[in-house]
Amino acid sequence: QQVTCEESGKNLSNIPTNLFQNITKLNLKNNNITLKDTDKEILQSFINLTELYLNENMITVLYNNSFCSLTKLVILDISNNHIITVHKAAFAGLNQLSVLNLSYNSIIQLDSDLFCSLKSLTVLNLQYNFLKYFHIKPSFKLIKIVLAGNPWTCSCDLLDLQIWLTTSNVTMENENSTTCTLPNTKEQVSIKTEAIQPVDCKIENASLENTVTSTSAIKLQSSALLTALTANNITGNNGTHAELPLLGKSWTFLAGVLGFVLSTTLLIFTAIKCPTWYHYLISYSHRRLEENDSEMFEQEFSADTSSSPTISDRNNDDPIVILEKIHTFVPAEDGFIEDKYIDSYVTEES
């Protein structure tokens, strides 16, 4: 029994949650649905759904497992959206899907394994997208395919699609208008009959493989050279360093190493032998005052007092007082100094 639900043209941004779960045909045409995660969860409850129309909405990306619970779905229409990317497992679980409409979108590229899980698919509509090539496997079976309105490029990338169109029993709708945009020719020829030489593609693929092989070989040589350099620079178990390999112009390499060693040695020698702080350290060194130094200090002091200008008679005793203060101060700071005046005084007393 078919249960139809019409929800088209209602400016919906999400799939309604108040729908009956036993519906078999759901029409959500001409809304603003983006098919977010919440919409995917709501769709999982419609396990009896056989027809789903999401055309003329705002879908931009078809994520993996977007319709995984709709195992009974037969018709899926997602045309007239803004789809750019279709993930590899977007149609996983649609084992009964027969008609898939992806026309009038902005799809640039499709994975070759995208439709492999759709064993019951018979009609595929991809017209008016931005497909330049379409890699398809020979085991893929269809009854009808629509490819018109895409900017196909007739090159080696389109060869497997051309071979599949000619060898399989598929019918390409609008074959005469399904032509190549590049290369530009006055005569518009269908992509099914466009002259693409397999020999030229094999030569191109061989040259490409050779380029890839040579590039990989160069990378392997570079990595081997780097490994050798690293192994030679590591210290062995016996504590000795392996010799450095000669790289290209060996004399320039050795000259650079020698200059580096000499400059480093000169800097170390200068830092050890000629430190600038050495002179400052000497200026702050101290030593104890000896006896000869004390007598020299007295002589210098008496010479300074004699050279000073003459003062009044009432201050004649001042130098003696000052000298006595100095004599009492010096022994306290620099140790004991023998005084001849003290010895004579002690002798007279005895």
Tab-separated table of N, CA and C in Angstrom, residues 119-266:
chain	number	residue	atom	x	y	z
A	119	LYS	N	23.785	-2.004	-6.883
A	119	LYS	CA	23.677	-3.159	-7.772
A	119	LYS	C	22.404	-3.137	-8.608
A	120	SER	N	21.368	-2.442	-8.134
A	120	SER	CA	20.086	-2.425	-8.855
A	120	SER	C	19.894	-1.178	-9.701
A	121	LEU	N	20.918	-0.323	-9.794
A	121	LEU	CA	20.769	0.939	-10.515
A	121	LEU	C	20.648	0.695	-12.016
A	122	THR	N	19.665	1.335	-12.625
A	122	THR	CA	19.439	1.199	-14.070
A	122	THR	C	19.489	2.526	-14.810
A	123	VAL	N	19.107	3.621	-14.148
A	123	VAL	CA	19.071	4.940	-14.795
A	123	VAL	C	19.894	5.911	-13.950
A	124	LEU	N	20.859	6.594	-14.612
A	124	LEU	CA	21.703	7.591	-13.939
A	124	LEU	C	21.688	8.865	-14.769
A	125	ASN	N	21.270	9.949	-14.116
A	125	ASN	CA	21.176	11.236	-14.801
A	125	ASN	C	22.216	12.188	-14.204
A	126	LEU	N	23.220	12.567	-15.020
A	126	LEU	CA	24.297	13.466	-14.597
A	126	LEU	C	24.379	14.711	-15.480
A	127	GLN	N	23.341	15.026	-16.202
A	127	GLN	CA	23.419	16.130	-17.149
A	127	GLN	C	23.489	17.480	-16.439
A	128	TYR	N	24.138	18.406	-17.114
A	128	TYR	CA	24.293	19.797	-16.678
A	128	TYR	C	24.928	19.900	-15.287
A	129	ASN	N	26.156	19.376	-15.237
A	129	ASN	CA	27.044	19.590	-14.103
A	129	ASN	C	28.334	20.206	-14.651
A	130	PHE	N	29.421	20.039	-13.941
A	130	PHE	CA	30.710	20.576	-14.393
A	130	PHE	C	31.735	19.460	-14.549
A	131	LEU	N	31.295	18.333	-15.062
A	131	LEU	CA	32.175	17.178	-15.228
A	131	LEU	C	33.001	17.314	-16.504
A	132	LYS	N	34.329	17.182	-16.358
A	132	LYS	CA	35.224	17.181	-17.511
A	132	LYS	C	35.624	15.767	-17.907
A	133	TYR	N	35.618	14.860	-16.948
A	133	TYR	CA	35.913	13.450	-17.211
A	133	TYR	C	35.188	12.629	-16.158
A	134	PHE	N	35.069	11.360	-16.413
A	134	PHE	CA	34.334	10.481	-15.511
A	134	PHE	C	34.948	9.087	-15.600
A	135	HIS	N	35.754	8.732	-14.617
A	135	HIS	CA	36.361	7.404	-14.579
A	135	HIS	C	35.321	6.404	-14.098
A	136	ILE	N	35.122	5.384	-14.889
A	136	ILE	CA	34.092	4.392	-14.587
A	136	ILE	C	34.669	2.994	-14.815
A	137	LYS	N	34.242	2.058	-13.990
A	137	LYS	CA	34.767	0.701	-14.084
A	137	LYS	C	33.971	-0.105	-15.107
A	138	PRO	N	34.624	-1.034	-15.800
A	138	PRO	CA	33.917	-1.818	-16.834
A	138	PRO	C	32.783	-2.668	-16.273
A	139	SER	N	32.857	-3.031	-15.008
A	139	SER	CA	31.818	-3.888	-14.420
A	139	SER	C	30.537	-3.138	-14.091
A	140	PHE	N	30.534	-1.833	-14.215
A	140	PHE	CA	29.362	-1.033	-13.884
A	140	PHE	C	28.285	-1.247	-14.947
A	141	LYS	N	27.057	-1.593	-14.511
A	141	LYS	CA	25.965	-1.921	-15.424
A	141	LYS	C	24.839	-0.893	-15.299
A	142	LEU	N	24.391	-0.389	-16.443
A	142	LEU	CA	23.262	0.535	-16.508
A	142	LEU	C	22.436	0.237	-17.751
A	143	ILE	N	21.218	0.761	-17.755
A	143	ILE	CA	20.377	0.701	-18.937
A	143	ILE	C	20.376	2.045	-19.666
A	144	LYS	N	20.332	3.130	-18.891
A	144	LYS	CA	20.308	4.460	-19.515
A	144	LYS	C	21.149	5.415	-18.684
A	145	ILE	N	21.877	6.275	-19.376
A	145	ILE	CA	22.701	7.302	-18.731
A	145	ILE	C	22.534	8.608	-19.501
A	146	VAL	N	22.508	9.722	-18.773
A	146	VAL	CA	22.357	11.052	-19.370
A	146	VAL	C	23.570	11.880	-18.969
A	147	LEU	N	24.352	12.331	-19.973
A	147	LEU	CA	25.615	13.031	-19.724
A	147	LEU	C	25.700	14.375	-20.431
A	148	ALA	N	24.646	14.842	-21.038
A	148	ALA	CA	24.685	16.080	-21.810
A	148	ALA	C	24.840	17.290	-20.882
A	149	GLY	N	25.382	18.386	-21.494
A	149	GLY	CA	25.486	19.636	-20.755
A	149	GLY	C	26.681	19.755	-19.840
A	150	ASN	N	27.667	18.848	-19.956
A	150	ASN	CA	28.892	18.916	-19.162
A	150	ASN	C	30.058	19.354	-20.047
A	151	PRO	N	31.034	20.067	-19.506
A	151	PRO	CA	32.192	20.517	-20.312
A	151	PRO	C	33.227	19.402	-20.481
A	152	TRP	N	32.865	18.366	-21.210
A	152	TRP	CA	33.743	17.213	-21.373
A	152	TRP	C	35.020	17.600	-22.122
A	153	THR	N	36.133	17.029	-21.662
A	153	THR	CA	37.425	17.230	-22.322
A	153	THR	C	37.843	15.904	-22.941
A	154	CYS	N	37.909	15.879	-24.268
A	154	CYS	CA	38.230	14.642	-24.981
A	154	CYS	C	39.737	14.421	-24.965
A	155	SER	N	40.206	13.797	-23.906
A	155	SER	CA	41.617	13.471	-23.738
A	155	SER	C	41.702	12.043	-23.203
A	156	CYS	N	42.881	11.672	-22.786
A	156	CYS	CA	43.071	10.312	-22.271
A	156	CYS	C	42.278	10.060	-20.991
A	157	ASP	N	41.940	11.113	-20.264
A	157	ASP	CA	41.138	10.935	-19.059
A	157	ASP	C	39.724	10.470	-19.368
A	158	LEU	N	39.266	10.674	-20.574
A	158	LEU	CA	37.906	10.294	-20.959
A	158	LEU	C	37.874	8.957	-21.702
A	159	LEU	N	39.022	8.330	-21.848
A	159	LEU	CA	39.094	7.106	-22.662
A	159	LEU	C	38.317	5.959	-22.036
A	160	ASP	N	38.436	5.758	-20.721
A	160	ASP	CA	37.737	4.626	-20.103
A	160	ASP	C	36.218	4.803	-20.180
A	161	LEU	N	35.692	6.040	-20.082
A	161	LEU	CA	34.257	6.273	-20.257
A	161	LEU	C	33.830	5.968	-21.685
A	162	GLN	N	34.655	6.363	-22.647
A	162	GLN	CA	34.327	6.096	-24.043
A	162	GLN	C	34.312	4.603	-24.328
A	163	ILE	N	35.280	3.895	-23.781
A	163	ILE	CA	35.320	2.442	-23.977
A	163	ILE	C	34.106	1.786	-23.330
A	164	TRP	N	33.714	2.256	-22.145
A	164	TRP	CA	32.553	1.687	-21.461
A	164	TRP	C	31.265	1.963	-22.248
A	165	LEU	N	31.131	3.138	-22.831
A	165	LEU	CA	29.934	3.466	-23.609
A	165	LEU	C	29.807	2.619	-24.872
A	166	THR	N	30.934	2.258	-25.446
A	166	THR	CA	30.904	1.490	-26.699
A	166	THR	C	30.811	-0.016	-26.461
A	167	THR	N	31.317	-0.495	-25.379
A	167	THR	CA	31.326	-1.945	-25.127
A	167	THR	C	30.109	-2.418	-24.351
A	168	SER	N	29.523	-1.594	-23.529
A	168	SER	CA	28.354	-2.011	-22.743
A	168	SER	C	27.066	-1.782	-23.537
A	169	ASN	N	25.975	-2.269	-22.980
A	169	ASN	CA	24.677	-2.130	-23.635
A	169	ASN	C	23.914	-0.894	-23.158
A	170	VAL	N	24.581	0.039	-22.554
A	170	VAL	CA	23.931	1.228	-22.021
A	170	VAL	C	23.499	2.145	-23.156
A	171	THR	N	22.399	2.842	-22.920
A	171	THR	CA	21.903	3.825	-23.879
A	171	THR	C	22.200	5.223	-23.350
A	172	MET	N	22.932	6.011	-24.143
A	172	MET	CA	23.250	7.373	-23.743
A	172	MET	C	22.213	8.312	-24.350
A	173	GLU	N	21.418	8.907	-23.494
A	173	GLU	CA	20.375	9.816	-23.948
A	173	GLU	C	20.994	11.129	-24.423
A	174	ASN	N	20.397	11.714	-25.445
A	174	ASN	CA	20.904	12.956	-26.049
A	174	ASN	C	22.364	12.796	-26.488
A	175	GLU	N	22.608	11.743	-27.206
A	175	GLU	CA	23.992	11.427	-27.603
A	175	GLU	C	24.573	12.501	-28.508
A	176	ASN	N	23.792	13.017	-29.431
A	176	ASN	CA	24.313	13.994	-30.384
A	176	ASN	C	24.703	15.314	-29.719
A	177	SER	N	24.055	15.666	-28.621
A	177	SER	CA	24.381	16.916	-27.919
A	177	SER	C	25.397	16.713	-26.796
A	178	THR	N	25.819	15.486	-26.609
A	178	THR	CA	26.844	15.205	-25.594
A	178	THR	C	28.193	15.254	-26.280
A	179	THR	N	28.760	16.451	-26.390
A	179	THR	CA	29.991	16.660	-27.149
A	179	THR	C	31.090	17.183	-26.236
A	180	CYS	N	32.277	17.277	-26.825
A	180	CYS	CA	33.450	17.734	-26.080
A	180	CYS	C	33.581	19.251	-26.205
A	181	THR	N	33.906	19.867	-25.095
A	181	THR	CA	34.206	21.301	-25.109
A	181	THR	C	35.647	21.548	-25.529
A	182	LEU	N	36.524	20.688	-25.107
A	182	LEU	CA	37.941	20.745	-25.498
A	182	LEU	C	38.324	19.412	-26.108
A	183	PRO	N	39.108	19.395	-27.160
A	183	PRO	CA	39.600	20.565	-27.910
A	183	PRO	C	38.507	21.202	-28.760
A	184	ASN	N	38.675	22.490	-28.999
A	184	ASN	CA	37.675	23.242	-29.756
A	184	ASN	C	37.768	22.888	-31.245
A	185	THR	N	36.705	22.355	-31.750
A	185	THR	CA	36.646	22.020	-33.174
A	185	THR	C	35.325	22.525	-33.748
A	186	LYS	N	35.349	22.783	-35.028
A	186	LYS	CA	34.132	23.257	-35.677
A	186	LYS	C	33.067	22.158	-35.725
A	187	GLU	N	33.532	20.944	-35.921
A	187	GLU	CA	32.594	19.825	-36.001
A	187	GLU	C	32.407	19.225	-34.616
A	188	GLN	N	31.204	19.319	-34.092
A	188	GLN	CA	30.897	18.791	-32.784
A	188	GLN	C	30.602	17.297	-32.895
A	189	VAL	N	31.473	16.514	-32.239
A	189	VAL	CA	31.360	15.059	-32.295
A	189	VAL	C	31.034	14.552	-30.910
A	190	SER	N	30.212	13.547	-30.844
A	190	SER	CA	29.829	12.957	-29.566
A	190	SER	C	31.040	12.365	-28.862
A	191	ILE	N	30.998	12.390	-27.542
A	191	ILE	CA	32.113	11.825	-26.774
A	191	ILE	C	32.232	10.324	-27.003
A	192	LYS	N	31.163	9.705	-27.459
A	192	LYS	CA	31.195	8.261	-27.705
A	192	LYS	C	31.975	7.937	-28.967
A	193	THR	N	31.991	8.850	-29.933
A	193	THR	CA	32.670	8.603	-31.209
A	193	THR	C	33.870	9.515	-31.439
A	194	GLU	N	34.202	10.340	-30.466
A	194	GLU	CA	35.374	11.220	-30.603
A	194	GLU	C	36.638	10.380	-30.727
A	195	ALA	N	37.558	10.822	-31.602
A	195	ALA	CA	38.779	10.063	-31.869
A	195	ALA	C	39.784	10.281	-30.732
A	196	ILE	N	39.830	9.320	-29.866
A	196	ILE	CA	40.834	9.303	-28.801
A	196	ILE	C	41.651	8.037	-28.997
A	197	GLN	N	42.918	8.203	-29.363
A	197	GLN	CA	43.751	7.065	-29.706
A	197	GLN	C	44.300	6.406	-28.439
A	198	PRO	N	43.968	5.137	-28.235
A	198	PRO	CA	44.521	4.445	-27.059
A	198	PRO	C	46.039	4.345	-27.077
A	199	VAL	N	46.606	4.296	-28.302
A	199	VAL	CA	48.072	4.195	-28.397
A	199	VAL	C	48.716	5.448	-27.835
A	200	ASP	N	48.179	6.600	-28.184
A	200	ASP	CA	48.726	7.856	-27.662
A	200	ASP	C	48.610	7.919	-26.139
A	201	CYS	N	47.496	7.418	-25.622
A	201	CYS	CA	47.322	7.423	-24.161
A	201	CYS	C	48.304	6.489	-23.488
A	202	LYS	N	48.600	5.332	-24.160
A	202	LYS	CA	49.582	4.410	-23.579
A	202	LYS	C	50.966	5.040	-23.565
A	203	ILE	N	51.311	5.736	-24.644
A	203	ILE	CA	52.609	6.414	-24.684
A	203	ILE	C	52.682	7.497	-23.613
A	204	GLU	N	51.589	8.228	-23.476
A	204	GLU	CA	51.559	9.287	-22.467
A	204	GLU	C	51.659	8.708	-21.062
A	205	ASN	N	50.944	7.594	-20.847
A	205	ASN	CA	51.014	6.958	-19.534
A	205	ASN	C	52.401	6.392	-19.270
A	206	ALA	N	53.038	5.847	-20.310
A	206	ALA	CA	54.381	5.304	-20.133
A	206	ALA	C	55.368	6.406	-19.784
A	207	SER	N	55.271	7.540	-20.508
A	207	SER	CA	56.172	8.661	-20.194
A	207	SER	C	55.916	9.195	-18.798
A	208	LEU	N	54.642	9.210	-18.412
A	208	LEU	CA	54.316	9.667	-17.068
A	208	LEU	C	54.869	8.722	-16.017
A	209	GLU	N	54.759	7.415	-16.284
A	209	GLU	CA	55.313	6.445	-15.343
A	209	GLU	C	56.825	6.563	-15.251
A	210	ASN	N	57.484	6.797	-16.403
A	210	ASN	CA	58.934	6.971	-16.381
A	210	ASN	C	59.328	8.203	-15.577
A	211	THR	N	58.551	9.277	-15.741
A	211	THR	CA	58.837	10.486	-14.973
A	211	THR	C	58.682	10.239	-13.478
A	212	VAL	N	57.605	9.534	-13.130
A	212	VAL	CA	57.385	9.222	-11.714
A	212	VAL	C	58.495	8.318	-11.184
A	213	THR	N	58.909	7.342	-11.997
A	213	THR	CA	59.967	6.428	-11.565
A	213	THR	C	61.278	7.159	-11.364
A	214	SER	N	61.630	8.035	-12.335
A	214	SER	CA	62.883	8.789	-12.197
A	214	SER	C	62.834	9.723	-11.000
A	215	THR	N	61.675	10.328	-10.766
A	215	THR	CA	61.543	11.207	-9.599
A	215	THR	C	61.698	10.431	-8.301
A	216	SER	N	61.077	9.249	-8.248
A	216	SER	CA	61.216	8.428	-7.041
A	216	SER	C	62.645	7.946	-6.860
A	217	ALA	N	63.329	7.647	-7.975
A	217	ALA	CA	64.722	7.213	-7.879
A	217	ALA	C	65.603	8.334	-7.340
A	218	ILE	N	65.351	9.553	-7.821
A	218	ILE	CA	66.125	10.696	-7.310
A	218	ILE	C	65.875	10.894	-5.827
A	219	LYS	N	64.623	10.743	-5.411
A	219	LYS	CA	64.310	10.885	-3.990
A	219	LYS	C	65.000	9.806	-3.167
A	220	LEU	N	65.033	8.562	-3.702
A	220	LEU	CA	65.701	7.485	-2.979
A	220	LEU	C	67.205	7.751	-2.863
A	221	GLN	N	67.808	8.255	-3.945
A	221	GLN	CA	69.237	8.572	-3.891
A	221	GLN	C	69.516	9.682	-2.885
A	222	SER	N	68.657	10.683	-2.871
A	222	SER	CA	68.834	11.778	-1.925
A	222	SER	C	68.706	11.292	-0.493
A	223	SER	N	67.702	10.438	-0.245
A	223	SER	CA	67.532	9.912	1.117
A	223	SER	C	68.698	9.023	1.514
A	224	ALA	N	69.232	8.226	0.542
A	224	ALA	CA	70.390	7.391	0.851
A	224	ALA	C	71.613	8.240	1.179
A	225	LEU	N	71.798	9.340	0.442
A	225	LEU	CA	72.920	10.231	0.712
A	225	LEU	C	72.801	10.878	2.082
A	226	LEU	N	71.590	11.317	2.417
A	226	LEU	CA	71.375	11.909	3.741
A	226	LEU	C	71.602	10.902	4.840
A	227	THR	N	71.183	9.651	4.621
A	227	THR	CA	71.406	8.597	5.615
A	227	THR	C	72.884	8.334	5.803
A	228	ALA	N	73.628	8.326	4.688
A	228	ALA	CA	75.075	8.109	4.794
A	228	ALA	C	75.750	9.235	5.549
A	229	LEU	N	75.348	10.475	5.266
A	229	LEU	CA	75.924	11.617	5.981
A	229	LEU	C	75.624	11.533	7.467
A	230	THR	N	74.405	11.170	7.815
A	230	THR	CA	74.032	11.065	9.218
A	230	THR	C	74.812	9.965	9.904
A	231	ALA	N	74.974	8.819	9.223
A	231	ALA	CA	75.708	7.705	9.824
A	231	ALA	C	77.178	8.041	10.017
A	232	ASN	N	77.764	8.797	9.085
A	232	ASN	CA	79.179	9.148	9.203
A	232	ASN	C	79.432	10.197	10.263
A	233	ASN	N	78.441	11.001	10.596
A	233	ASN	CA	78.630	12.055	11.584
A	233	ASN	C	78.342	11.599	13.006
A	234	ILE	N	77.747	10.401	13.178
A	234	ILE	CA	77.425	9.901	14.519
A	234	ILE	C	78.657	9.253	15.118
A	235	THR	N	78.904	9.476	16.407
A	235	THR	CA	80.043	8.892	17.107
A	235	THR	C	79.819	7.403	17.315
A	236	GLY	N	80.831	6.600	17.028
A	236	GLY	CA	80.709	5.158	17.204
A	236	GLY	C	80.849	4.754	18.650
A	237	ASN	N	80.754	3.429	18.890
A	237	ASN	CA	80.845	2.913	20.254
A	237	ASN	C	82.233	3.083	20.832
A	238	ASN	N	83.281	3.135	19.992
A	238	ASN	CA	84.645	3.291	20.484
A	238	ASN	C	85.013	4.733	20.742
A	239	GLY	N	84.065	5.664	20.606
A	239	GLY	CA	84.324	7.059	20.943
A	239	GLY	C	84.988	7.853	19.856
A	240	THR	N	85.195	7.281	18.676
A	240	THR	CA	85.852	7.997	17.580
A	240	THR	C	84.813	8.403	16.561
A	241	HIS	N	85.108	9.476	15.851
A	241	HIS	CA	84.207	9.976	14.803
A	241	HIS	C	84.643	9.424	13.455
A	242	ALA	N	83.672	9.056	12.657
A	242	ALA	CA	83.980	8.596	11.306
A	242	ALA	C	84.385	9.776	10.437
A	243	GLU	N	85.118	9.472	9.387
A	243	GLU	CA	85.569	10.531	8.496
A	243	GLU	C	84.400	11.125	7.728
A	244	LEU	N	84.476	12.426	7.498
A	244	LEU	CA	83.433	13.108	6.736
A	244	LEU	C	83.575	12.770	5.258
A	245	PRO	N	82.459	12.511	4.594
A	245	PRO	CA	82.554	12.203	3.163
A	245	PRO	C	82.889	13.442	2.352
A	246	LEU	N	83.520	13.205	1.228
A	246	LEU	CA	83.859	14.298	0.327
A	246	LEU	C	82.652	14.610	-0.527
A	247	LEU	N	82.145	15.822	-0.457
A	247	LEU	CA	80.941	16.221	-1.168
A	247	LEU	C	81.313	17.137	-2.325
A	248	GLY	N	81.165	16.656	-3.520
A	248	GLY	CA	81.372	17.500	-4.702
A	248	GLY	C	82.784	18.048	-4.747
A	249	LYS	N	82.925	19.356	-4.655
A	249	LYS	CA	84.232	20.014	-4.648
A	249	LYS	C	84.839	19.858	-3.262
A	250	SER	N	85.713	18.854	-3.130
A	250	SER	CA	86.235	18.513	-1.800
A	250	SER	C	87.127	19.612	-1.239
A	251	TRP	N	87.845	20.332	-2.110
A	251	TRP	CA	88.778	21.343	-1.592
A	251	TRP	C	88.036	22.500	-0.949
A	252	THR	N	86.891	22.885	-1.514
A	252	THR	CA	86.122	23.970	-0.874
A	252	THR	C	85.542	23.513	0.449
A	253	PHE	N	85.111	22.277	0.508
A	253	PHE	CA	84.564	21.742	1.754
A	253	PHE	C	85.631	21.692	2.849
A	254	LEU	N	86.842	21.191	2.478
A	254	LEU	CA	87.930	21.116	3.460
A	254	LEU	C	88.387	22.510	3.882
A	255	ALA	N	88.437	23.454	2.933
A	255	ALA	CA	88.835	24.818	3.276
A	255	ALA	C	87.843	25.444	4.246
A	256	GLY	N	86.558	25.192	4.020
A	256	GLY	CA	85.555	25.724	4.936
A	256	GLY	C	85.682	25.140	6.327
A	257	VAL	N	85.916	23.817	6.405
A	257	VAL	CA	86.086	23.170	7.714
A	257	VAL	C	87.322	23.699	8.427
A	258	LEU	N	88.436	23.852	7.671
A	258	LEU	CA	89.670	24.345	8.263
A	258	LEU	C	89.516	25.781	8.770
A	259	GLY	N	88.843	26.626	7.979
A	259	GLY	CA	88.615	27.999	8.428
A	259	GLY	C	87.745	28.066	9.661
A	260	PHE	N	86.748	27.213	9.725
A	260	PHE	CA	85.870	27.182	10.902
A	260	PHE	C	86.644	26.757	12.150
A	261	VAL	N	87.509	25.733	12.021
A	261	VAL	CA	88.285	25.260	13.167
A	261	VAL	C	89.262	26.327	13.637
A	262	LEU	N	89.962	26.995	12.682
A	262	LEU	CA	90.932	28.016	13.062
A	262	LEU	C	90.259	29.215	13.727
A	263	SER	N	89.142	29.656	13.192
A	263	SER	CA	88.448	30.797	13.795
A	263	SER	C	87.926	30.460	15.183
A	264	THR	N	87.415	29.250	15.354
A	264	THR	CA	86.942	28.836	16.678
A	264	THR	C	88.087	28.772	17.682
A	265	THR	N	89.237	28.230	17.264
A	265	THR	CA	90.404	28.157	18.149
A	265	THR	C	90.897	29.545	18.534
A	266	LEU	N	90.932	30.469	17.592
A	266	LEU	CA	91.372	31.833	17.872
A	266	LEU	C	90.446	32.522	18.861
